[in-house]
Structures are given as structure tokens and as C-alpha cells.
CSV table of C-alpha atoms in Angstrom, one decimal:
chain,number,residue,atom,x,y,z
A,1,UNK,CA,-126.4,-111.5,-138.5
A,2,UNK,CA,-125.6,-110.4,-134.9
A,3,UNK,CA,-126.8,-106.9,-133.7
A,4,UNK,CA,-125.2,-105.6,-130.5
A,5,UNK,CA,-125.0,-101.9,-130.6
A,6,UNK,CA,-126.7,-99.0,-132.6
A,7,UNK,CA,-123.8,-98.8,-135.0
A,8,UNK,CA,-124.8,-102.1,-136.3
A,9,UNK,CA,-128.0,-100.8,-137.6
A,10,UNK,CA,-127.0,-99.0,-140.6
A,11,UNK,CA,-124.8,-101.8,-141.9
A,12,UNK,CA,-127.7,-104.1,-141.1
A,13,UNK,CA,-130.0,-102.0,-143.3
A,14,UNK,CA,-127.7,-102.0,-146.1
A,15,UNK,CA,-127.4,-105.8,-146.2
A,16,UNK,CA,-131.2,-106.0,-146.3
A,17,UNK,CA,-131.2,-103.6,-149.2
A,18,UNK,CA,-128.6,-105.7,-151.0
A,19,UNK,CA,-130.9,-108.5,-150.6
A,20,UNK,CA,-134.0,-106.7,-151.9
A,21,UNK,CA,-132.1,-105.2,-154.8
A,22,UNK,CA,-130.8,-108.6,-155.8
A,23,UNK,CA,-134.4,-110.1,-156.2
A,24,UNK,CA,-135.5,-107.1,-158.0
A,25,UNK,CA,-137.9,-105.8,-155.4
A,26,UNK,CA,-139.6,-102.4,-156.3
A,27,UNK,CA,-138.1,-99.2,-154.6
A,28,UNK,CA,-141.3,-98.7,-152.6
A,29,UNK,CA,-141.4,-102.2,-151.2
A,30,UNK,CA,-137.6,-102.0,-150.7
A,31,UNK,CA,-138.2,-98.9,-148.7
A,32,UNK,CA,-141.1,-100.5,-146.5
A,33,UNK,CA,-139.1,-103.6,-146.0
A,34,UNK,CA,-136.0,-101.7,-144.8
A,35,UNK,CA,-138.0,-99.3,-142.6
A,36,UNK,CA,-139.8,-102.3,-141.0
A,37,UNK,CA,-136.6,-104.0,-140.4
A,38,UNK,CA,-135.1,-100.9,-138.9
A,39,UNK,CA,-138.1,-100.6,-136.5
A,40,UNK,CA,-137.6,-104.1,-135.3
A,41,UNK,CA,-133.8,-104.1,-135.0
A,42,UNK,CA,-134.2,-100.9,-133.0
A,43,UNK,CA,-136.8,-102.7,-130.7
A,44,UNK,CA,-134.5,-105.5,-130.3
A,45,UNK,CA,-131.4,-103.2,-129.3
A,46,UNK,CA,-133.7,-101.2,-127.0
A,47,UNK,CA,-135.5,-103.8,-125.0
A,48,UNK,CA,-133.2,-106.7,-125.1
A,49,UNK,CA,-129.8,-105.2,-125.8
A,50,UNK,CA,-129.3,-106.9,-129.2
A,51,UNK,CA,-130.0,-110.3,-130.8
A,52,UNK,CA,-129.7,-112.1,-134.0
A,53,UNK,CA,-131.3,-111.6,-137.5
A,54,UNK,CA,-131.7,-114.1,-140.1
A,55,UNK,CA,-132.1,-113.2,-143.7
A,56,UNK,CA,-133.7,-115.5,-146.2
A,57,UNK,CA,-134.7,-115.3,-149.6
A,58,UNK,CA,-138.0,-117.2,-150.1
A,59,UNK,CA,-139.0,-118.4,-153.5
A,60,UNK,CA,-142.4,-119.6,-154.4
A,61,UNK,CA,-143.7,-120.3,-157.8
A,62,UNK,CA,-145.6,-117.1,-158.2
A,63,UNK,CA,-143.3,-114.6,-156.1
A,64,UNK,CA,-140.1,-114.1,-154.5
A,65,UNK,CA,-139.6,-112.4,-151.1
A,66,UNK,CA,-137.5,-111.8,-148.2
A,67,UNK,CA,-138.0,-113.1,-144.8
A,68,UNK,CA,-136.3,-111.7,-141.7
A,69,UNK,CA,-136.3,-113.2,-138.5
A,70,UNK,CA,-135.5,-111.3,-135.5
A,71,UNK,CA,-134.4,-113.3,-132.2
A,72,UNK,CA,-133.5,-111.9,-129.0
A,73,UNK,CA,-133.1,-113.1,-125.5
A,74,UNK,CA,-134.7,-110.2,-123.8
A,75,UNK,CA,-137.3,-109.7,-121.0
A,76,UNK,CA,-140.2,-110.7,-123.7
A,77,UNK,CA,-143.4,-109.2,-124.1
A,78,UNK,CA,-146.1,-109.5,-121.4
A,79,UNK,CA,-149.2,-108.8,-123.6
A,80,UNK,CA,-148.6,-109.1,-127.2
A,81,UNK,CA,-152.2,-107.7,-128.2
A,82,UNK,CA,-151.6,-104.6,-126.2
A,83,UNK,CA,-147.9,-104.2,-127.7
A,84,UNK,CA,-149.6,-104.5,-131.2
A,85,UNK,CA,-152.1,-101.7,-130.4
A,86,UNK,CA,-151.4,-98.3,-132.1
A,87,UNK,CA,-150.2,-95.7,-129.7
A,88,UNK,CA,-149.2,-98.0,-126.9
A,89,UNK,CA,-145.5,-98.2,-126.0
A,90,UNK,CA,-143.8,-99.4,-122.7
A,91,UNK,CA,-140.8,-97.4,-123.7
A,92,UNK,CA,-140.3,-93.7,-124.4
A,93,UNK,CA,-141.5,-93.9,-128.0
A,94,UNK,CA,-144.4,-93.0,-130.4
A,95,UNK,CA,-145.7,-96.5,-130.0
A,96,UNK,CA,-145.8,-97.1,-133.7
A,97,UNK,CA,-143.1,-99.6,-133.9
A,98,UNK,CA,-145.0,-102.9,-133.9
A,99,UNK,CA,-148.3,-102.2,-135.4
A,100,UNK,CA,-146.6,-99.8,-137.9
A,101,UNK,CA,-144.3,-102.4,-138.8
A,102,UNK,CA,-147.0,-104.9,-139.3
A,103,UNK,CA,-148.6,-102.7,-141.9
A,104,UNK,CA,-145.4,-102.3,-143.9
A,105,UNK,CA,-144.9,-106.0,-144.7
A,106,UNK,CA,-146.9,-109.1,-146.0
A,107,UNK,CA,-146.6,-111.4,-143.1
A,108,UNK,CA,-145.9,-110.6,-139.6
A,109,UNK,CA,-145.5,-113.1,-136.8
A,110,UNK,CA,-144.5,-112.5,-133.3
A,111,UNK,CA,-143.8,-114.9,-130.4
A,112,UNK,CA,-142.7,-114.0,-127.0
A,113,UNK,CA,-142.1,-115.8,-123.7
A,114,UNK,CA,-141.7,-113.6,-120.8
A,115,UNK,CA,-138.1,-114.0,-119.2
A,116,UNK,CA,-136.9,-115.8,-122.5
A,117,UNK,CA,-137.0,-113.5,-125.3
A,118,UNK,CA,-139.0,-112.6,-128.3
A,119,UNK,CA,-138.9,-113.7,-132.0
A,120,UNK,CA,-140.4,-111.5,-134.6
A,121,UNK,CA,-140.5,-112.8,-138.2
A,122,UNK,CA,-141.5,-110.5,-141.3
A,123,UNK,CA,-141.9,-111.3,-144.8
A,124,UNK,CA,-142.2,-109.0,-147.8
A,125,UNK,CA,-142.9,-110.3,-151.3
A,126,UNK,CA,-141.2,-108.7,-154.2
A,127,UNK,CA,-144.4,-107.6,-155.7
A,128,UNK,CA,-146.7,-107.6,-152.7
B,262,UNK,CA,-116.9,-87.5,-133.5
B,263,UNK,CA,-118.9,-87.4,-136.7
B,264,UNK,CA,-121.2,-84.3,-137.1
B,265,UNK,CA,-123.5,-83.2,-139.8
B,266,UNK,CA,-122.7,-79.7,-140.9
B,267,UNK,CA,-124.9,-77.0,-140.3
B,268,UNK,CA,-124.7,-73.9,-142.5
B,269,UNK,CA,-125.9,-70.4,-141.7
B,270,UNK,CA,-127.4,-68.3,-144.4
B,271,UNK,CA,-128.9,-65.0,-143.2
B,272,UNK,CA,-131.7,-65.9,-140.8
B,273,UNK,CA,-131.7,-69.5,-141.8
B,274,UNK,CA,-129.8,-72.6,-140.9
B,275,UNK,CA,-129.2,-75.1,-143.6
B,276,UNK,CA,-128.7,-78.8,-142.9
B,277,UNK,CA,-128.4,-81.4,-145.7
B,278,UNK,CA,-128.4,-84.9,-144.4
B,279,UNK,CA,-126.2,-86.8,-146.9
B,280,UNK,CA,-125.7,-90.3,-145.3
B,281,UNK,CA,-128.1,-92.6,-143.5
B,282,UNK,CA,-127.8,-91.6,-140.0
B,283,UNK,CA,-127.1,-93.7,-137.1
B,284,UNK,CA,-128.8,-92.9,-133.8
B,285,UNK,CA,-125.9,-91.0,-132.1
B,286,UNK,CA,-125.6,-88.8,-135.3
B,287,UNK,CA,-129.1,-88.0,-135.2
B,288,UNK,CA,-129.4,-87.2,-131.5
B,289,UNK,CA,-126.2,-85.0,-131.8
B,290,UNK,CA,-127.8,-83.2,-134.9
B,291,UNK,CA,-130.9,-82.5,-132.7
B,292,UNK,CA,-128.9,-80.8,-130.0
B,293,UNK,CA,-126.4,-79.0,-132.2
B,294,UNK,CA,-129.3,-77.6,-134.2
B,295,UNK,CA,-131.1,-76.1,-131.1
B,296,UNK,CA,-127.8,-74.6,-129.9
B,297,UNK,CA,-127.3,-73.0,-133.2
B,298,UNK,CA,-130.6,-71.6,-133.4
B,299,UNK,CA,-129.9,-70.1,-129.9
B,300,UNK,CA,-126.4,-68.8,-130.8
B,301,UNK,CA,-127.3,-67.5,-134.3
B,302,UNK,CA,-130.7,-66.2,-133.6
B,303,UNK,CA,-131.9,-68.0,-136.6
B,304,UNK,CA,-135.7,-67.8,-137.7
B,305,UNK,CA,-135.8,-70.8,-139.8
B,306,UNK,CA,-134.2,-74.0,-140.3
B,307,UNK,CA,-134.1,-76.1,-143.4
B,308,UNK,CA,-133.4,-79.7,-143.4
B,309,UNK,CA,-132.7,-81.6,-146.7
B,310,UNK,CA,-133.4,-85.2,-146.5
B,311,UNK,CA,-133.3,-86.1,-150.2
B,312,UNK,CA,-130.4,-88.4,-149.7
B,313,UNK,CA,-132.1,-90.4,-147.0
B,314,UNK,CA,-133.4,-93.6,-148.4
B,315,UNK,CA,-135.5,-94.6,-145.3
B,316,UNK,CA,-137.0,-92.7,-142.3
B,317,UNK,CA,-138.1,-94.8,-139.6
B,318,UNK,CA,-140.0,-93.8,-136.4
B,319,UNK,CA,-136.7,-92.9,-134.7
B,320,UNK,CA,-135.6,-90.4,-137.5
B,321,UNK,CA,-139.2,-89.3,-137.7
B,322,UNK,CA,-139.1,-88.4,-133.9
B,323,UNK,CA,-135.8,-86.7,-134.3
B,324,UNK,CA,-137.3,-84.5,-137.2
B,325,UNK,CA,-140.4,-83.8,-135.0
B,326,UNK,CA,-138.2,-82.9,-132.0
B,327,UNK,CA,-136.2,-80.6,-134.1
B,328,UNK,CA,-139.3,-78.8,-135.3
B,329,UNK,CA,-140.8,-78.6,-131.7
B,330,UNK,CA,-137.6,-77.4,-130.2
B,331,UNK,CA,-137.1,-74.8,-132.7
B,332,UNK,CA,-140.6,-73.7,-132.5
B,333,UNK,CA,-140.0,-73.0,-128.9
B,334,UNK,CA,-137.0,-71.1,-129.9
B,335,UNK,CA,-139.0,-69.0,-132.2
B,336,UNK,CA,-137.7,-70.7,-135.3
B,337,UNK,CA,-139.7,-72.4,-138.2
B,338,UNK,CA,-138.5,-75.8,-139.5
B,339,UNK,CA,-139.0,-77.0,-143.0
B,340,UNK,CA,-138.1,-80.5,-144.1
B,341,UNK,CA,-137.6,-80.8,-147.9
B,342,UNK,CA,-136.8,-83.3,-150.5
B,343,UNK,CA,-138.5,-86.5,-149.1
B,344,UNK,CA,-138.4,-89.3,-151.6
B,345,UNK,CA,-141.9,-90.6,-152.6
B,346,UNK,CA,-141.1,-94.1,-151.4
B,347,UNK,CA,-140.1,-92.6,-148.0
B,348,UNK,CA,-143.4,-90.6,-147.8
B,349,UNK,CA,-145.5,-93.6,-148.7
B,350,UNK,CA,-143.7,-95.8,-146.0
B,351,UNK,CA,-144.0,-92.9,-143.3
B,352,UNK,CA,-147.7,-92.8,-143.6
B,353,UNK,CA,-148.3,-96.5,-143.7
B,354,UNK,CA,-146.0,-96.6,-140.5
B,355,UNK,CA,-148.4,-94.0,-139.0
B,356,UNK,CA,-145.9,-91.2,-138.8
B,357,UNK,CA,-147.3,-87.8,-139.9
B,358,UNK,CA,-144.4,-85.7,-139.0
B,359,UNK,CA,-146.6,-83.2,-136.9
B,360,UNK,CA,-144.9,-80.0,-136.1
B,361,UNK,CA,-142.6,-79.6,-139.2
B,362,UNK,CA,-143.4,-78.0,-142.4
B,363,UNK,CA,-142.6,-79.7,-145.5
B,364,UNK,CA,-141.6,-78.7,-149.1
B,365,UNK,CA,-140.8,-80.6,-152.2
B,366,UNK,CA,-137.2,-79.2,-152.7
B,367,UNK,CA,-134.8,-76.7,-151.3
B,368,UNK,CA,-136.0,-73.8,-153.4
B,369,UNK,CA,-139.6,-74.2,-152.3
B,370,UNK,CA,-138.5,-74.8,-148.7
B,371,UNK,CA,-136.7,-71.5,-148.8
B,372,UNK,CA,-139.7,-69.9,-150.2
B,373,UNK,CA,-141.8,-71.3,-147.6
B,374,UNK,CA,-139.4,-70.1,-144.8
B,375,UNK,CA,-139.1,-66.6,-146.2
B,376,UNK,CA,-143.1,-66.4,-146.2
B,377,UNK,CA,-143.3,-67.8,-142.7
B,378,UNK,CA,-140.9,-65.2,-141.3
B,379,UNK,CA,-142.0,-62.8,-143.8
B,380,UNK,CA,-143.7,-60.4,-141.3
B,381,UNK,CA,-140.5,-60.3,-139.3
B,382,UNK,CA,-138.3,-59.5,-142.1
B,383,UNK,CA,-140.5,-56.9,-143.7
B,384,UNK,CA,-141.3,-54.6,-140.9
B,385,UNK,CA,-138.0,-53.0,-140.5
B,386,UNK,CA,-138.0,-52.3,-144.2
B,387,UNK,CA,-141.4,-50.7,-144.2
B,388,UNK,CA,-140.1,-48.4,-141.6
B,389,UNK,CA,-137.2,-47.3,-143.6
B,390,UNK,CA,-139.4,-46.8,-146.5
B,391,UNK,CA,-141.7,-44.6,-144.6
B,392,UNK,CA,-138.9,-42.2,-143.3
B,393,UNK,CA,-137.5,-41.7,-146.9
């Protein structure tokens, strides 16, 4: 799914919710996943002017979950360790985005190449 | 352009957010509210977010801003009706909604507002009593 403008955020969140409801995710986990997704999609819009999101349902023997992969071709992140620190923000925000998002999901993976773009992937288990 | 309606009730302004806000709508609400506080000389702002299924850091910041701005304009802000799942998520995210008061529902929120501006409301009445 492509994200290009701020009006895309709400429909995108609704899509994530549909997926989460379909696999029977609990309300609290749904809310956490959607909030995390919302943070990441905002980052993408703010720093890279948009990008794409891939939604996948992951099934394992013990659990089902949703993986979202956010890919942009923005300026990239210089110092990922610093960006992951609470309270740090290069833009004008609270600086909770990345570290806060990480706390909301089960798996969080970030890769960034300066000048080429950033890929963030999150995974939330149904019962996680 | 879409707008969130702001209702006036005595010294208070009431806002019920019924849909998931996209960013422009939220920033509009912020500036509309501050202007309404100025125009109506409101003493309190009550924001009902019971229909919001998620509050992310952006929305949290808007709520915080409304609280701080109203405070400077001499009005108290109460956010009411937050869903439990939203509260859990907000705290894990690290957002504490500083600067705004919260209440469980609209009724309690109104009580809280009345309490907060109580001294302002009561003084003129007391004067009337003493002259009788």
C-alpha cells in the first residue's frame, strides 16, 4: 500500500485494523499495533515524504501475527542508536516515535542507509 | 473544509471527537478551540475522545497543546472517555498527556471542570447572598 499524503493515514490504519480483526487479535493488541503503525507511517511522511507499506499475516504453529514493513526512499537515519533513544528527535516532536513504537510491538527491526532510505519492520503476535 | 463542531455551554466549550482525525482536522481543531476560548471567554474545555480507537503521539501532542494553550488563556481542559486499550497504549508509548486533566466520562468531566473553576463561579453568588 502506498502512502503519499497525510489523508492516507486514516485509511491505512483502517486496513491494519481489518487485518487485525480478521486474525482475531485482542483489542489491546490491535490498538497497540495500529498506534505503532500510525507512528511509523507518520515518520515516513514527515522525513521521507511517503513510501510503501507491506502487510503480511504471519502464521506459525503456535501463533498468528501481523507483520508490517515500511519502506521509504528518504534521507535515511544517520545514527540509529541515537534515533532509538527516548526523548531524542531530529524533527519537532516528542521524540517518542521510534522507541515508543518498539515498546508496542513484539519484533522491531530497522535498517537505514543514509541517502537511500529506511526500512522498518514490525511484528505483533495475536496473543503477544 | 471539514471541522469538528465546538459547542458552547455556559462557561464551557464541549468537543466530541466522533471520527478518527486526520492531521489537518486535528490541527484545525487546535486553532479553532483556542480562538473559541478567546471569543467566548470560556473557563473550561471538555474534549470527549470516547470514539477514538487510537491516540498516537501526534494526537497526544494536539491534546497536550490544547491543554497548554487553553491554560495560557485561563481555561482548564479535561479530556474524557478514553478507552482502556488507548490508555494502555499511550503509557507504553511513553505519552503521559501532561497539562490536561482527565476524567472517566463526560459527567465526571463536567464535575471536575466545575470544581476547577468553582472559585470563579461562586464569588459573585456569595456577594449577592451577603447583600440580601
